[in-house]
Coordinates of N, CA and C in Angstrom, one line a residue:
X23 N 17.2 -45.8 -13.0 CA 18.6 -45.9 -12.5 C 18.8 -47.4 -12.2
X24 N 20.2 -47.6 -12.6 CA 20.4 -49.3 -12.1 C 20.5 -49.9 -10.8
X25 N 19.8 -50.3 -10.0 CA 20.0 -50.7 -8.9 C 21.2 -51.8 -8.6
X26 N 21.5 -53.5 -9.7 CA 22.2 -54.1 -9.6 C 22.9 -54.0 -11.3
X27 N 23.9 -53.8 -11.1 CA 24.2 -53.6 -12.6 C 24.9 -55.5 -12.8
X28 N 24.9 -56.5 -11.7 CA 24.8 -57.7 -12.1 C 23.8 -59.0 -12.8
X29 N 22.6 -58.2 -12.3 CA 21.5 -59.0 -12.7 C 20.6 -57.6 -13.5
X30 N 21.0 -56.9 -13.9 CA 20.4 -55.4 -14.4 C 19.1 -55.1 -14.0
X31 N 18.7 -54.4 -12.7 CA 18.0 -54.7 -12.0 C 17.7 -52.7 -11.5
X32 N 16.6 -52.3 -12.1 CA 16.5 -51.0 -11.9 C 15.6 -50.5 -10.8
X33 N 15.8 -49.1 -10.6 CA 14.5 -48.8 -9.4 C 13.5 -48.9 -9.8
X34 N 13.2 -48.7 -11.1 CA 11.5 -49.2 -11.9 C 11.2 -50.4 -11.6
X35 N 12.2 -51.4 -11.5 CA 11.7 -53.3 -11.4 C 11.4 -53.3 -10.1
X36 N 12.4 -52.8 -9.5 CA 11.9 -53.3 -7.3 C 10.9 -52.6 -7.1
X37 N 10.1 -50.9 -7.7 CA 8.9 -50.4 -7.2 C 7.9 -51.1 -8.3
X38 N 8.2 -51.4 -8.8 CA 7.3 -52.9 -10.0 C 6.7 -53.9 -9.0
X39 N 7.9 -54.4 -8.5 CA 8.0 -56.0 -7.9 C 7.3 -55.9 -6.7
X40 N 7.1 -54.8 -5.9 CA 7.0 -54.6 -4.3 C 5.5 -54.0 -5.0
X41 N 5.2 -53.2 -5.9 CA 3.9 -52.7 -6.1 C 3.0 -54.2 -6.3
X42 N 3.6 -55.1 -7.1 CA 2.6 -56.1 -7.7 C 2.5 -57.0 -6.6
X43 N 3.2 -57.7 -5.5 CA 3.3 -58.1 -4.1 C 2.3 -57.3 -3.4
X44 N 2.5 -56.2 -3.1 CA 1.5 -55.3 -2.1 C 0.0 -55.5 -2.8
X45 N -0.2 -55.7 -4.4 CA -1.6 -55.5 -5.0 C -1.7 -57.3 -4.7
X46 N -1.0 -58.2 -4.6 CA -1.0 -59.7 -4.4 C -1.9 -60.1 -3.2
X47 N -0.9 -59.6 -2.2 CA -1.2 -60.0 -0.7 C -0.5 -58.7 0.3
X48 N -1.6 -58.0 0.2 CA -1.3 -56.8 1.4 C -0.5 -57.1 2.6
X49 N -0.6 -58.2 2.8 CA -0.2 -58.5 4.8 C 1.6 -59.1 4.1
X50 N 2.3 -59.2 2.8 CA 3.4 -60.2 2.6 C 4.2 -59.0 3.7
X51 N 5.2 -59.6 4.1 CA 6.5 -59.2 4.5 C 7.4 -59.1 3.3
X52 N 7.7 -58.1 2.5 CA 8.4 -57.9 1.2 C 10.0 -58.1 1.6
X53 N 10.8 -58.6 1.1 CA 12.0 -58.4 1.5 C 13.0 -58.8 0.1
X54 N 14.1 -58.2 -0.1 CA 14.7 -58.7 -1.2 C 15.0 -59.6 -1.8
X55 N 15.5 -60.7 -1.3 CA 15.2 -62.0 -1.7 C 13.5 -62.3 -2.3
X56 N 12.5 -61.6 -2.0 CA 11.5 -61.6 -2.7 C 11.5 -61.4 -3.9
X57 N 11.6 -59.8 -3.8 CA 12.1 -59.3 -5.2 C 12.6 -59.6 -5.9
X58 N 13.9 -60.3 -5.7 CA 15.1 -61.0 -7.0 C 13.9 -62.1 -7.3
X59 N 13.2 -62.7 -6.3 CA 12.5 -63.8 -6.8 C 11.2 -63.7 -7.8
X60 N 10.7 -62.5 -7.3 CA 9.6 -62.2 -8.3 C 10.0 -61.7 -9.8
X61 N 11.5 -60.9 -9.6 CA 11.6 -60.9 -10.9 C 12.6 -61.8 -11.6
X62 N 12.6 -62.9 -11.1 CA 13.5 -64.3 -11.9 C 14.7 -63.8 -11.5
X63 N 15.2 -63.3 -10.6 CA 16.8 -63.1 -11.0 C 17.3 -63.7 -9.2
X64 N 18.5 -64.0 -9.5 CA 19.2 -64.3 -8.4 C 20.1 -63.4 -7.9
X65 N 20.2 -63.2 -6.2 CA 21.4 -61.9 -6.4 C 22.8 -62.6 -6.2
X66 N 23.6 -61.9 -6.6 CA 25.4 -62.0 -7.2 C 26.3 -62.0 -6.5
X67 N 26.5 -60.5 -6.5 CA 27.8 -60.2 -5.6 C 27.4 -59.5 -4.6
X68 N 26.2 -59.4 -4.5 CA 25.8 -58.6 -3.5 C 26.2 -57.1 -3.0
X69 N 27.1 -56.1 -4.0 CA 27.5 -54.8 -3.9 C 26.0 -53.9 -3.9
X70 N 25.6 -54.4 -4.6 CA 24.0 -53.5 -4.8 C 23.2 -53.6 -3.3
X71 N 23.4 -54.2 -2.5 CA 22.5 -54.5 -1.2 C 22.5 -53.0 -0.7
X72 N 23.5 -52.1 -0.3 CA 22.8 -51.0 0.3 C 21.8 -49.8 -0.6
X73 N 22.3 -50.0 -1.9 CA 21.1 -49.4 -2.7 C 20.1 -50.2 -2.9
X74 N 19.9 -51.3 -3.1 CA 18.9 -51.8 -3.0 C 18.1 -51.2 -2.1
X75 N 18.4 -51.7 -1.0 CA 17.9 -51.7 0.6 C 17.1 -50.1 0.5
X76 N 18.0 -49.2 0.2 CA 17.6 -48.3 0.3 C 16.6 -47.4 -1.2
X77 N 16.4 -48.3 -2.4 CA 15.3 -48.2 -3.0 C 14.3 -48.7 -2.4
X78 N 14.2 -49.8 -2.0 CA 13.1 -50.4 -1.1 C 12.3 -49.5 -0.2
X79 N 13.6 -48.5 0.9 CA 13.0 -47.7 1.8 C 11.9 -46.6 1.1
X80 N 12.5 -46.1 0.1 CA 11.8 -44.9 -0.7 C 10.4 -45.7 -1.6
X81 N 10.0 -46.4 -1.6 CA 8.8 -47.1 -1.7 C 7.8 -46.8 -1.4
X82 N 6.8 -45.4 -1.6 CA 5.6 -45.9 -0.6 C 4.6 -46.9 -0.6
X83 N 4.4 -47.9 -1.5 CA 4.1 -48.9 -1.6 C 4.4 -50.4 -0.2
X84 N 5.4 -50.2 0.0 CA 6.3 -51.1 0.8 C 5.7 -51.1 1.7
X85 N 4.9 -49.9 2.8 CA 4.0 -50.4 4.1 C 5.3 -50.5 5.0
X86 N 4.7 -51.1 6.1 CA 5.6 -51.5 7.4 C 7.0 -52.1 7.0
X87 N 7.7 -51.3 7.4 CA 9.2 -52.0 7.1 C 9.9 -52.8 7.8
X88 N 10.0 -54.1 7.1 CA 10.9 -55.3 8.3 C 12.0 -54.5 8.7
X89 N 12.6 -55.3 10.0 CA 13.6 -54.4 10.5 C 14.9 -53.9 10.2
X90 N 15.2 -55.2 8.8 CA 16.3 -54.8 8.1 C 16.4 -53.4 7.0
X91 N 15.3 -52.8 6.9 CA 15.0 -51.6 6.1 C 14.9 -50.5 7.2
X92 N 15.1 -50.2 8.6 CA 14.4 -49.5 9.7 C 15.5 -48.7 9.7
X93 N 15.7 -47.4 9.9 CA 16.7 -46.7 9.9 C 17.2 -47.6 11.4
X94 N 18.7 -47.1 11.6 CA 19.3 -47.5 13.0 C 18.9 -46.0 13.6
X95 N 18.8 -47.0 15.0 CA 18.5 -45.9 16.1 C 19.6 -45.4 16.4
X96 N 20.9 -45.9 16.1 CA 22.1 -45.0 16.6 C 22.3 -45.2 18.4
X97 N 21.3 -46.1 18.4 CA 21.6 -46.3 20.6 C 22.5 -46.8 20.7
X98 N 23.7 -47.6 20.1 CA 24.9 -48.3 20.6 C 25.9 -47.0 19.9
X99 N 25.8 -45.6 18.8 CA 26.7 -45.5 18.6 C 27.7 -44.6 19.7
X100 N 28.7 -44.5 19.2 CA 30.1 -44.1 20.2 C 30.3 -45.1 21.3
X101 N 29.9 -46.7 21.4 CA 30.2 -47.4 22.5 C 31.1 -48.0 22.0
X102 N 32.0 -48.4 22.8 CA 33.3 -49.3 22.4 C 33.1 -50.2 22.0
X103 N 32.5 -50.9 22.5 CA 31.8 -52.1 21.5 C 31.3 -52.7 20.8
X104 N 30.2 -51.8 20.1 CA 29.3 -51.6 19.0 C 28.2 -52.9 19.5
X105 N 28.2 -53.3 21.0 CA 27.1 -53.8 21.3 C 27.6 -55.8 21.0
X106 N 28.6 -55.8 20.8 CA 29.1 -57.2 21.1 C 29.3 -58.0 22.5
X107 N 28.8 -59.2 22.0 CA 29.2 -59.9 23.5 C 30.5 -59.9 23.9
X108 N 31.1 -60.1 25.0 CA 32.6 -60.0 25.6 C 33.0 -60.7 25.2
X109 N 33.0 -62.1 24.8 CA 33.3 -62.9 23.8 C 34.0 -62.7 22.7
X110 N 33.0 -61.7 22.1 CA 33.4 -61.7 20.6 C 34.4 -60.0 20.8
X111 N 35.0 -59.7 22.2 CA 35.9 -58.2 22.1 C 37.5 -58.4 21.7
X112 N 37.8 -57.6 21.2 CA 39.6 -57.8 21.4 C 40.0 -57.4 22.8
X113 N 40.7 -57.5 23.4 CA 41.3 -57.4 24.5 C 41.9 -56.2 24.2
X114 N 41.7 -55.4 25.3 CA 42.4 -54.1 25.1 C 43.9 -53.9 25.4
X115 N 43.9 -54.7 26.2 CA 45.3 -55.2 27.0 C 46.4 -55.4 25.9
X116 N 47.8 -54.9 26.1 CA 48.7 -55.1 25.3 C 49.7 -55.8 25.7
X117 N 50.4 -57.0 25.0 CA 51.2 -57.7 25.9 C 52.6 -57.6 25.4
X118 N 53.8 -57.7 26.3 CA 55.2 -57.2 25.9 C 55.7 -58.0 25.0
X119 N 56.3 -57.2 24.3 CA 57.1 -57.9 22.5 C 58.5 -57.9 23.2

């Protein structure tokens, strides 16, 4: 299957790339920018990132997953604020037109 159809980039190459890494140096921290790197390619448009990400997860090769591969724990979901500082909230407050 194609994983990036911009750098044509399939689930055979990243369980390739992450198998030959793991047989390299057991202890690497694998992460995609790896991958594009081990297999000469650069990434693009970046549309492919959540399949990527998620061929990666289906790996058993891959070992401990950095935390950008960790499923979410879902602990902030249904908060109003999805866990942002006050700073960065909109004001709920509505002001007269």
């Amino acid at each position: 299957m194609i994983v990036c159809h911009c750098t044509q980039i399939s689930d055979h190459d990243i369980h390739a790339a992450i198998d030959w890494m793991r047989a390299s140096d057991p202890q690497t921290i694998i992460t995609p920018g790896k991958i594009y790197h081990a297999l000469g390619k650069r990434a693009d448009c970046g549309s492919c990132m959540p399949l990527f990400l998620d061929t990666m997860r289906h790996c058993d090769s891959l070992g401990v997953a950095p935390p950008i591969l960790r499923a979410a724990s879902g602990s902030m979901e249904g908060h109003p604020n999805e866990g942002r500082r006050k700073s960065h909230r909109i004001s709920q407050r509505r002001t007269a037109v």
